[in-house]
């Protein structure tokens, strides 16, 4: 079997959410001497691209995405020991996610949690109506890399700004990337909050997180905005839009 | 008649019903039960992209029959207790029989009767506006007064404020209670200035949790002008304690109940457009049974665009409405999420598609529009409300077949750009705050689109009310 076919087997198993098939395909690819990085990129991520296209065409939906996420997670865990130093995946990054206090809307947050999980992040979903204290405690307890806050209402979005201020007061702003999204959340609001990232759609949150984690800028130094896949970046002090 | 005793019985079921984690509910119970009934009633792959307005009434009836059985099996989930509230089919049938088929609202010249409608009904549906879109406190009154200049805006709901005397109105805090009270003051001012002190009211906008409603609904409610409480559930097939708080309070003061705001998402837990139709109908009939809704407000969004105006969402909302209005006398609306902002053609085209599709399918009323998807503060102007009110009433003069033809044309105007809707302009950038008249640019856009509408058979009057 050619390397292309071996990688295709991995992609196909991801697409149908077959954990055992993914692991078998991953092992076969490793045995054939394909680097783990290539298996993740040309097998796993390629599979996710197909999954994304199928979702866009309404061929699969959130329940199926969940199954694909499990398959992708299994591949990430399998490849982790074989990755070269410095080529780490995001699987080590814990994301604490929730909808802000006083806001019961959970769909956008659920989709974002799922997309991040699908792309390998270790997601701790705190649910809806989450106080800033709960966000902070969970981030500390799990040693999170990212705090992701969703708000559908402007009156709950105020807590997003408070969260950043609270981290500054606690002397912890440089420990956590804070990303924001939700129906009423805009690039302008995120800049005003001093957050690290904004994503309009769930998939945008993944792009933002990838850029933050793989980039050089530490928490609290710049803001990345992603709107439907298009990215802009603003250093602190710059005016957006 | 509402019954507090019956509501308490439902609250008890929320405390004692079968346990289920929220994760299992979202990821297993809803998708699996949904698929089971789609299959059982042969409802899979029924979305027809050439019929954004469904034409098959037998199919609509089959969806209703399936949704009834689905509702009995699944019930509503209470996230606060992680328990399921089940109701029996006789309980649902009784609740649907008890639901009002008309409501008399408002007083003086603004007294109206909202009536249950059916597909192709010639009873004009009721237009209400604006939605609870956030505006600066000092712009609340002029924006609202401007909107109320159109007599076809027959009920006032919003707008909303997110500050109170300049301070952030944090949800779930005493600030929210104060915001609720302030909103009522501002609504009264706007209605007085518009010469419409007897207008019917939905409220309380800015009540993200129960605090705003419980702090102020009784101020909005009058025995001779009953208010309608907005009770928004967290999502499809869910009811939480906050909603029960609002329902109990509304029943206690004698107000009417508008339960919903729970959107079935195409692409989400209910999956396909067809799955969302099932879930949407089930959510509505369960809201009437469990919360004693007088009117319902659930709808179907397309998760890919956060819009109810995509082709599959138009179809899904149309057939769900037809199923409900052909088989019950529930009065409801399906929220339209326009995404584009004021001073754009797109907001008018999407408003028209959503208004006609729901109106001709039998909705009793509509609240809107959600200018710019509600994302930007002060991005709403009176003109898109005047326009939408004209179009919505015009739906009573159309057939399903003609509306489908119109919606296909409208989709050709906006479908390609639905993923990147134009932001448009804020109120101060395209409206004169003193004279409450649109800018020339915004008027020209509305005139051009209105002319386009008339050419395609939509019988609408002059949308620029300030010119009349």
XYZ file of C-alpha atoms in Angstrom:
709
model
C 0.000 0.000 0.000
C 1.369 3.435 -0.910
C 1.878 6.189 1.618
C -0.963 8.121 0.015
C -3.290 5.166 0.493
C -2.207 4.747 4.111
C -2.910 8.410 4.824
C -6.204 8.171 2.976
C -7.212 5.316 5.267
C -6.634 7.594 8.243
C -8.668 10.394 6.636
C -11.509 8.050 5.776
C -11.655 6.660 9.297
C -11.808 10.196 10.725
C -14.625 11.095 8.330
C -16.799 8.206 9.507
C -15.757 8.631 13.147
C -14.240 5.169 13.364
C -11.879 5.262 16.372
C -10.558 1.736 15.900
C -10.080 2.291 12.178
C -8.282 5.574 12.873
C -5.906 3.922 15.317
C -5.278 0.993 12.974
C -4.674 3.376 10.087
C -2.415 5.536 12.215
C -0.355 2.554 13.338
C -0.035 1.239 9.785
C 1.191 4.647 8.664
C 3.718 4.814 11.499
C 4.893 1.280 10.680
C 5.426 2.362 7.081
C 7.738 5.081 8.333
C 5.511 8.057 7.681
C 6.365 10.863 10.143
C 3.731 11.482 12.814
C 3.498 15.118 11.737
C 2.498 14.033 8.228
C -0.014 11.523 9.550
C -1.669 14.254 11.591
C -1.599 16.799 8.802
C -2.201 14.737 5.660
C -4.341 12.095 7.318
C -6.114 13.660 10.313
C -6.448 17.287 9.283
C -7.290 16.307 5.733
C -10.081 14.160 7.156
C -11.320 17.134 9.155
C -11.370 19.259 6.014
C -13.643 16.697 4.397
C -15.810 16.659 7.533
C -16.051 20.459 7.401
C -17.127 20.352 3.779
C -19.767 17.738 4.537
C -21.102 19.891 7.378
C -21.221 22.895 5.048
C -23.247 20.806 2.566
C -25.610 19.592 5.330
C -24.502 16.007 4.839
C -23.523 15.641 8.502
C -24.476 17.518 11.672
C -23.282 18.124 15.214
C -23.917 14.578 16.493
C -21.731 13.213 13.669
C -19.097 15.894 14.298
C -18.837 14.652 17.867
C -18.020 11.158 16.675
C -15.392 12.534 14.281
C -13.924 14.520 17.177
C -13.433 11.329 19.173
C -11.601 9.718 16.254
C -9.358 12.766 15.832
C -8.595 12.819 19.553
C -7.543 9.188 19.428
C -5.193 9.933 16.515
C -3.647 12.893 18.358
C -3.030 10.743 21.433
C -1.511 7.996 19.294
C 0.847 10.366 17.469
C 1.886 12.401 20.478
C 4.851 10.216 21.541
C 6.138 10.203 17.966
C 6.146 13.953 17.369
C 9.499 15.669 17.119
C 10.388 18.154 19.839
C 8.868 21.542 19.095
C 6.232 20.073 16.825
C 3.743 19.564 19.646
C 0.057 19.457 18.926
C -2.611 21.450 20.684
C -3.684 18.328 22.579
C -1.812 19.587 25.628
C -3.734 22.828 25.640
C -6.685 22.946 27.983
C -9.509 25.296 27.117
C -11.970 26.402 29.790
C -15.150 27.430 27.978
C -18.553 28.694 29.065
C -21.348 31.204 28.545
C -21.131 34.266 30.775
C -23.101 34.771 33.964
C -26.768 35.586 33.570
C -26.839 34.158 30.070
C -28.502 30.800 29.494
C -27.767 30.530 25.767
C -25.563 27.565 25.110
C -25.769 26.641 21.445
C -22.950 28.840 20.156
C -20.779 27.814 23.059
C -21.584 24.144 22.454
C -20.608 24.356 18.807
C -17.389 26.155 19.658
C -16.518 23.578 22.312
C -17.153 20.846 19.782
C -15.075 22.480 17.048
C -12.167 23.013 19.419
C -12.398 19.451 20.599
C -12.576 18.290 17.003
C -9.295 20.064 16.351
C -7.586 18.452 19.287
C -7.950 20.876 22.182
C -8.689 19.477 25.625
C -11.947 21.285 26.314
C -13.444 21.761 29.770
C -17.016 22.894 29.212
C -18.389 24.795 32.212
C -21.842 25.193 30.642
C -23.998 28.329 30.631
C -24.498 31.013 33.303
C -20.875 30.780 34.444
C -19.569 33.380 36.885
C -16.126 34.877 36.445
C -15.065 33.191 39.667
C -15.966 29.827 38.159
C -14.021 30.615 34.977
C -11.010 31.618 37.028
C -11.130 28.670 39.419
C -11.511 26.203 36.576
C -8.628 27.795 34.662
C -6.408 27.571 37.726
C -7.473 24.047 38.617
C -6.956 22.661 35.118
C -3.952 24.838 34.309
C -5.742 26.000 31.213
C -4.058 27.771 28.352
C -7.200 29.463 27.089
C -10.301 30.914 28.710
C -13.100 31.064 26.108
C -16.128 33.198 26.978
C -19.393 33.333 25.043
C -22.140 35.944 25.409
C -25.319 36.354 23.428
C -26.459 39.462 25.287
C -24.618 42.731 25.785
C -25.597 42.662 29.451
C -23.757 39.382 29.934
C -20.862 40.484 27.712
C -19.915 43.003 30.403
C -18.582 40.065 32.383
C -16.072 39.403 29.598
C -14.432 42.743 30.221
C -14.533 42.148 33.972
C -12.755 38.833 33.463
C -9.765 40.453 31.784
C -9.630 43.141 34.465
C -9.840 40.491 37.163
C -6.914 38.568 35.667
C -4.867 41.773 35.609
C -5.736 42.464 39.240
C -4.743 38.935 40.186
C -1.433 39.300 38.347
C -2.432 36.401 36.083
C -3.036 38.171 32.797
C 0.114 36.697 31.287
C -0.984 33.151 32.084
C -4.189 32.802 30.113
C -5.219 33.681 26.599
C -8.758 35.035 26.786
C -10.868 34.612 23.673
C -14.412 35.814 23.141
C -17.379 35.245 20.904
C -21.169 35.232 20.849
C -24.071 36.930 19.112
C -23.385 40.492 20.250
C -19.623 40.252 20.549
C -17.686 42.231 17.954
C -14.070 42.994 17.163
C -14.536 46.406 18.729
C -15.853 45.002 21.980
C -13.060 42.463 22.226
C -10.490 45.197 21.686
C -12.159 47.268 24.387
C -11.994 44.303 26.735
C -8.313 43.783 26.004
C -8.855 40.136 25.124
C -6.497 38.062 22.996
C -8.893 36.828 20.380
C -12.286 37.094 18.754
C -14.039 34.544 16.605
C -17.321 35.209 14.871
C -18.086 31.558 14.136
C -17.123 28.400 15.997
C -14.517 27.509 13.391
C -13.063 30.998 13.790
C -12.398 30.232 17.456
C -10.199 27.338 16.357
C -8.242 29.554 13.984
C -7.782 32.189 16.690
C -6.652 29.604 19.220
C -4.226 27.961 16.803
C -2.680 31.332 15.993
C -2.345 32.237 19.644
C -0.901 28.915 20.748
C 1.479 28.536 17.841
C 2.424 32.236 17.679
C 5.005 34.225 19.580
C 2.753 36.721 21.308
C 2.025 35.972 24.949
C -1.339 36.532 26.635
C -2.383 40.152 26.886
C -0.111 41.539 24.193
C -2.251 41.612 21.060
C -5.665 40.753 19.705
C -6.410 38.411 16.820
C -9.799 38.735 15.149
C -11.242 36.118 12.856
C -14.499 36.777 11.051
C -15.696 33.927 8.841
C -12.126 32.762 8.306
C -10.606 36.204 7.598
C -7.974 37.293 10.064
C -6.802 40.654 11.360
C -4.437 41.394 14.165
C -4.096 44.472 16.357
C -1.358 45.166 18.841
C -2.454 46.802 22.046
C -2.839 50.521 21.592
C -3.745 50.287 17.913
C -7.171 51.264 16.730
C -9.247 48.573 15.164
C -11.374 49.132 12.074
C -57.114 30.495 31.680
C -53.712 30.310 33.247
C -53.301 28.207 36.338
C -50.520 28.774 38.831
C -51.359 25.384 40.316
C -50.738 23.702 36.970
C -47.464 25.583 36.544
C -46.340 24.417 39.985
C -47.179 20.855 38.985
C -44.829 21.255 36.008
C -42.143 22.740 38.245
C -42.453 19.659 40.429
C -41.883 17.480 37.385
C -38.725 19.506 36.773
C -37.649 18.491 40.276
C -38.769 14.873 40.165
C -38.684 13.819 36.515
C -36.188 11.289 35.158
C -32.546 12.291 35.539
C -30.455 12.951 32.439
C -27.198 14.823 32.082
C -27.254 17.823 29.775
C -24.515 16.223 27.723
C -26.567 13.072 27.181
C -29.634 15.151 26.396
C -27.843 17.178 23.729
C -25.710 14.469 22.238
C -27.885 11.367 22.482
C -31.495 11.858 23.529
C -32.382 14.644 21.095
C -30.531 13.320 18.008
C -31.593 9.706 18.495
C -35.242 10.424 19.270
C -35.395 12.897 16.423
C -33.989 10.420 13.906
C -36.373 7.740 15.135
C -39.435 9.812 14.266
C -38.046 11.110 10.992
C -37.624 7.511 9.936
C -40.904 6.249 11.336
C -42.905 8.910 9.475
C -40.780 8.807 6.313
C -39.716 12.426 6.703
C -36.035 12.223 5.827
C -34.689 14.152 2.815
C -37.909 16.078 2.237
C -36.312 19.510 1.857
C -36.934 20.723 -1.662
C -34.607 23.553 -2.634
C -37.010 24.704 -5.328
C -39.683 25.220 -2.701
C -38.336 27.563 -0.027
C -42.032 27.957 0.772
C -43.411 24.457 1.181
C -46.312 23.576 -1.117
C -47.103 20.092 0.185
C -49.759 20.337 2.892
C -49.987 16.574 3.395
C -46.294 16.595 4.232
C -46.861 19.440 6.708
C -49.596 17.417 8.404
C -47.346 14.371 8.610
C -44.676 16.476 10.305
C -47.250 17.585 12.867
C -48.363 14.048 13.585
C -44.754 12.939 14.027
C -43.914 15.947 16.200
C -46.819 15.201 18.499
C -45.553 11.681 19.145
C -41.971 12.964 19.433
C -43.078 15.572 22.006
C -44.818 12.960 24.135
C -41.747 10.749 24.160
C -39.079 13.382 24.662
C -40.543 16.158 26.865
C -38.589 19.277 27.850
C -35.213 19.207 29.599
C -34.576 21.370 32.662
C -30.841 22.233 32.864
C -31.126 23.465 36.468
C -32.154 20.055 37.780
C -30.908 17.903 34.885
C -34.299 16.223 34.767
C -36.848 15.697 32.031
C -40.374 17.079 32.242
C -42.705 14.622 30.554
C -46.299 15.288 29.591
C -48.927 12.928 28.210
C -50.716 13.232 24.892
C -54.048 14.044 26.615
C -52.278 16.830 28.513
C -50.913 18.253 25.264
C -54.271 18.042 23.532
C -55.962 19.763 26.464
C -53.342 22.535 26.497
C -53.737 23.098 22.773
C -57.520 23.205 23.155
C -57.184 25.695 26.028
C -54.773 27.954 24.137
C -56.396 31.226 23.065
C -57.298 31.639 19.408
C -57.266 35.405 19.752
C -55.952 38.069 22.112
C -57.314 41.571 22.549
C -54.414 43.902 23.260
C -53.946 47.642 23.689
C -56.508 50.393 24.102
C -57.794 53.585 22.510
C -56.936 53.776 18.823
C -54.295 51.122 19.256
C -56.587 48.325 20.424
C -56.012 45.264 18.264
C -57.201 41.707 18.087
C -54.491 39.186 17.293
C -56.061 36.127 15.717
C -54.990 32.598 14.925
C -54.466 32.198 11.202
C -54.056 29.398 8.690
C -52.007 29.137 5.503
C -53.192 31.676 2.897
C -55.389 33.381 5.488
C -56.686 36.782 4.387
C -56.631 38.042 7.988
C -53.727 40.503 8.101
C -51.061 39.273 10.508
C -49.882 41.609 13.280
C -46.501 43.290 13.041
C -44.648 44.166 16.234
C -41.352 45.908 16.673
C -38.626 46.514 17.364
C -36.854 43.480 18.748
C -34.766 43.787 21.890
C -31.766 45.286 20.119
C -29.447 47.338 22.264
C -29.290 51.106 21.839
C -27.775 53.966 23.777
C -30.076 55.210 26.511
C -30.325 58.649 24.913
C -31.297 57.126 21.560
C -33.978 54.793 22.922
C -36.824 57.292 22.777
C -36.115 58.807 19.342
C -35.582 55.402 17.743
C -38.719 53.958 19.321
C -40.784 57.050 18.555
C -39.637 56.882 14.952
C -40.579 53.224 14.636
C -44.028 53.859 16.120
C -44.717 56.475 13.444
C -45.917 53.586 11.320
C -49.400 52.608 12.470
C -48.704 49.211 10.963
C -46.277 48.631 13.834
C -49.097 47.555 16.110
C -47.261 46.248 19.196
C -44.111 47.600 20.816
C -41.504 45.220 22.167
C -38.047 46.870 22.241
C -35.515 48.239 21.825
C -33.230 47.297 24.707
C -30.657 49.145 26.748
C -27.575 47.574 28.239
C -26.763 50.473 30.534
C -28.794 52.218 33.194
C -27.975 55.860 33.824
C -24.686 55.183 32.094
C -23.668 52.167 34.175
C -23.355 48.665 32.698
C -26.549 46.689 33.196
C -24.958 43.417 34.258
C -27.279 40.477 33.663
C -28.426 38.521 36.701
C -27.620 41.423 39.005
C -29.589 44.283 40.624
C -28.505 46.405 37.653
C -30.752 44.249 35.477
C -33.729 44.925 37.743
C -33.054 48.652 37.411
C -32.671 48.310 33.639
C -36.105 46.673 33.445
C -37.723 49.561 35.293
C -35.880 52.103 33.161
C -36.983 50.387 29.946
C -40.636 50.754 30.932
C -40.120 54.481 31.590
C -38.504 54.945 28.193
C -41.202 52.973 26.378
C -43.898 55.116 27.936
C -42.082 58.271 26.842
C -41.764 57.036 23.269
C -45.414 56.009 23.071
C -46.572 59.378 24.422
C -44.394 61.243 21.920
C -45.685 59.069 19.079
C -49.253 59.805 20.184
C -49.890 56.156 20.910
C -50.249 55.810 24.701
C -52.568 52.824 24.355
C -50.154 50.607 22.448
C -49.920 46.924 23.363
C -46.619 45.873 24.888
C -44.333 42.874 24.951
C -41.661 42.958 27.641
C -39.293 43.159 29.287
C -36.501 43.752 26.844
C -33.109 43.764 28.516
C -34.279 41.015 30.863
C -31.598 38.461 30.174
C -32.494 36.553 33.322
C -35.722 36.765 35.345
C -34.670 39.931 37.199
C -35.686 42.420 34.524
C -39.107 40.855 34.060
C -39.827 40.464 37.736
C -38.696 44.010 38.401
C -40.800 45.670 35.762
C -43.410 43.572 33.933
C -46.078 44.633 36.433
C -45.252 48.262 35.560
C -45.900 47.555 31.892
C -49.056 45.568 32.537
C -52.440 47.255 32.999
C -55.776 45.500 33.505
C -57.175 47.357 30.481
C -53.975 46.917 28.447
C -52.447 43.574 29.372
C -48.752 43.080 28.706
C -47.291 40.010 27.078
C -44.301 38.590 28.971
C -41.328 37.584 26.854
C -40.136 34.271 28.236
C -37.097 33.030 26.366
C -35.976 29.478 26.961
C -32.290 28.580 26.696
C -32.576 26.493 23.538
C -34.695 23.959 21.692
C -36.553 21.481 23.924
C -35.350 23.102 27.143
C -36.977 25.135 29.903
C -35.062 26.477 32.872
C -35.843 27.975 36.267
C -35.438 31.491 34.904
C -38.294 30.829 32.474
C -40.426 29.320 35.229
C -39.776 32.426 37.342
C -41.003 34.627 34.505
C -44.022 32.414 33.799
C -45.096 32.368 37.460
C -44.701 36.127 37.716
C -46.659 36.757 34.509
C -49.470 34.463 35.623
C -49.494 36.141 39.014
C -50.069 39.621 37.605
C -52.499 38.497 34.903
C -50.234 39.095 31.908
C -50.070 36.935 28.801
C -47.149 34.600 28.103
C -44.955 34.492 25.011
C -42.740 31.431 25.493
C -40.022 30.469 23.081
C -36.884 32.066 21.753
C -35.612 28.525 21.528
C -34.087 27.969 18.130
C -33.699 24.603 16.465
C -30.428 24.874 14.572
C -29.994 23.310 11.151
C -26.682 21.516 11.531
C -27.105 21.249 15.310
C -28.411 18.534 17.634
C -31.567 18.110 15.551
C -29.422 17.866 12.453
C -31.160 18.256 9.128
C -33.768 20.816 8.103
C -36.348 18.061 8.518
C -35.093 17.201 12.011
C -35.329 20.848 12.990
C -38.918 21.048 11.769
C -39.826 18.187 14.093
C -38.002 19.728 17.029
C -39.442 23.170 16.411
C -43.033 21.947 16.378
C -42.451 19.766 19.430
C -40.872 22.702 21.294
C -43.877 24.913 20.573
C -46.518 22.421 21.643
C -44.554 21.550 24.775
C -44.210 25.242 25.635
C -47.979 25.602 25.428
C -48.418 22.558 27.645
C -45.685 23.066 30.236
C -45.476 26.852 30.484
C -49.020 27.725 29.393
C -47.931 29.927 26.495
C -50.534 32.179 24.984
C -48.341 32.763 21.973
C -45.174 30.985 20.912
C -41.926 32.205 19.512
C -39.618 29.364 18.613
C -38.052 29.160 15.185
C -35.410 27.505 13.025
C -31.983 28.933 12.246
C -29.300 27.767 9.879
C -26.238 27.322 12.038
C -23.876 27.840 9.121
C -24.919 31.471 8.769
C -26.716 32.196 12.051
C -29.667 33.065 9.848
C -33.276 32.054 9.332
C -33.216 33.339 5.761
C -31.083 30.668 4.098
C -32.935 28.441 1.658
C -33.253 25.426 3.984
C -34.237 27.670 6.904
C -36.969 29.362 4.866
C -38.356 25.963 3.904
C -38.132 24.612 7.443
C -39.840 27.641 9.004
C -42.567 27.590 6.366
C -43.478 23.944 6.752
C -43.260 24.057 10.555
C -45.632 27.035 10.558
C -48.008 25.306 8.150
C -47.988 22.136 10.240
C -48.833 24.086 13.372
C -51.424 26.441 11.924
C -53.256 23.706 10.023
C -53.506 21.440 13.050
C -53.915 23.831 15.990
C -55.031 27.373 16.702
C -51.702 28.287 18.310
C -50.710 31.865 17.622
C -47.024 32.233 16.987
C -44.238 33.810 15.041
C -40.954 32.601 13.652
C -38.181 35.078 14.251
C -36.335 36.343 11.206
C -32.621 37.014 11.558
C -31.720 39.405 8.778
C -27.971 39.727 9.480
C -27.504 42.726 7.167
C -27.661 46.165 8.740
C -29.756 49.270 8.042
C -29.194 51.244 4.856
C -28.610 48.126 2.768
C -30.740 46.351 0.188
C -30.003 43.023 1.807
C -31.896 43.772 5.026
C -34.991 44.579 2.985
C -34.738 41.509 0.767
C -34.216 39.126 3.677
C -36.957 40.832 5.706
C -39.313 40.326 2.804
C -38.454 36.667 2.286
C -38.910 35.844 5.962
C -42.041 37.963 6.374
C -43.839 36.561 3.355
C -42.874 32.951 3.986
C -44.091 32.984 7.605
C -47.067 35.237 6.964
C -48.512 33.211 4.111
C -47.929 30.005 6.080
C -50.260 31.228 8.819
C -48.267 32.966 11.539
C -50.381 35.298 13.671
C -47.682 37.885 14.230
C -44.080 38.805 13.682
C -41.584 40.809 15.701
C -38.645 42.323 13.959
C -36.446 42.922 12.219
C -33.199 41.770 13.775
C -31.200 44.503 12.088
C -27.547 43.566 11.571
C -28.317 40.316 13.391
C -28.498 42.308 16.620
C -24.715 42.399 16.772
C -24.110 46.122 16.835
C -25.416 48.699 19.244
C -27.611 51.387 17.602
C -27.774 49.483 14.315
C -31.495 49.755 13.846
C -33.574 52.479 12.269
C -37.298 53.035 11.873
C -37.232 52.554 8.095
C -36.589 48.816 8.007
C -39.446 48.431 10.505
C -41.808 50.496 8.384
C -40.795 48.463 5.348
C -41.184 45.102 7.041
C -44.591 46.051 8.478
C -45.799 46.858 4.944
C -44.477 43.618 3.541
C -45.758 41.464 6.390
C -49.324 42.679 6.031
C -49.070 42.168 2.273
C -48.532 38.446 2.914
C -52.281 38.165 3.587
C -52.895 38.909 -0.093
C -50.612 36.197 -1.458
C -50.849 32.487 -2.128
C -48.280 29.896 -1.128
C -47.462 29.318 -4.782
C -46.919 33.000 -5.542
C -44.883 33.462 -2.353
C -42.635 30.587 -3.336
C -42.039 32.235 -6.707
C -41.229 35.526 -4.946
C -38.894 33.863 -2.452
C -36.953 32.173 -5.242
C -36.441 35.594 -6.783
C -35.465 37.101 -3.410
C -32.952 34.312 -2.815
C -31.358 35.166 -6.138
C -30.804 38.673 -4.756
C -29.206 37.793 -1.405
C -28.310 34.104 -1.166
C -24.783 34.417 -2.578
C -23.822 37.001 0.025
C -25.510 35.473 3.047
C -22.218 34.457 4.607
C -20.821 37.972 4.547
C -23.747 40.292 5.164
C -23.069 44.029 4.937
C -22.903 45.771 8.304
C -24.849 48.783 7.055
C -25.085 51.980 9.057
C -26.070 52.946 12.567
C -29.130 55.033 13.372
C -27.174 58.275 13.679
C -25.433 57.655 10.368
C -28.556 57.236 8.228
C -31.367 58.961 10.104
C -32.071 62.508 11.184
C -32.544 62.291 14.926
C -34.542 65.528 15.120
C -36.979 65.054 12.263
C -36.941 61.241 12.469
C -36.560 60.972 8.716
C -34.194 58.655 6.831
C -31.174 59.948 4.961
C -31.629 60.397 1.231
C -29.396 57.369 0.644
C -31.513 55.116 2.874
C -34.762 56.400 1.351
C -33.452 55.810 -2.160
C -32.533 52.235 -1.292
C -35.977 51.590 0.189
C -37.741 53.174 -2.790
C -35.699 51.152 -5.256
C -36.335 47.868 -3.439
C -40.034 48.660 -2.941
C -40.399 49.266 -6.658
C -38.640 45.979 -7.302
C -41.091 44.275 -4.926
C -44.125 45.697 -6.679
C -42.829 44.510 -10.023
C -42.685 41.014 -8.593
C -46.253 41.117 -7.339
C -45.898 42.185 -3.704
C -48.633 44.740 -3.034
C -46.917 47.209 -0.695
C -47.474 50.901 -0.058
C -44.921 53.657 0.458
C -42.448 52.310 2.990
C -41.190 55.770 4.002
C -43.794 56.679 6.610
C -42.206 60.007 7.513
C -42.931 61.188 3.968
C -46.649 60.437 4.165
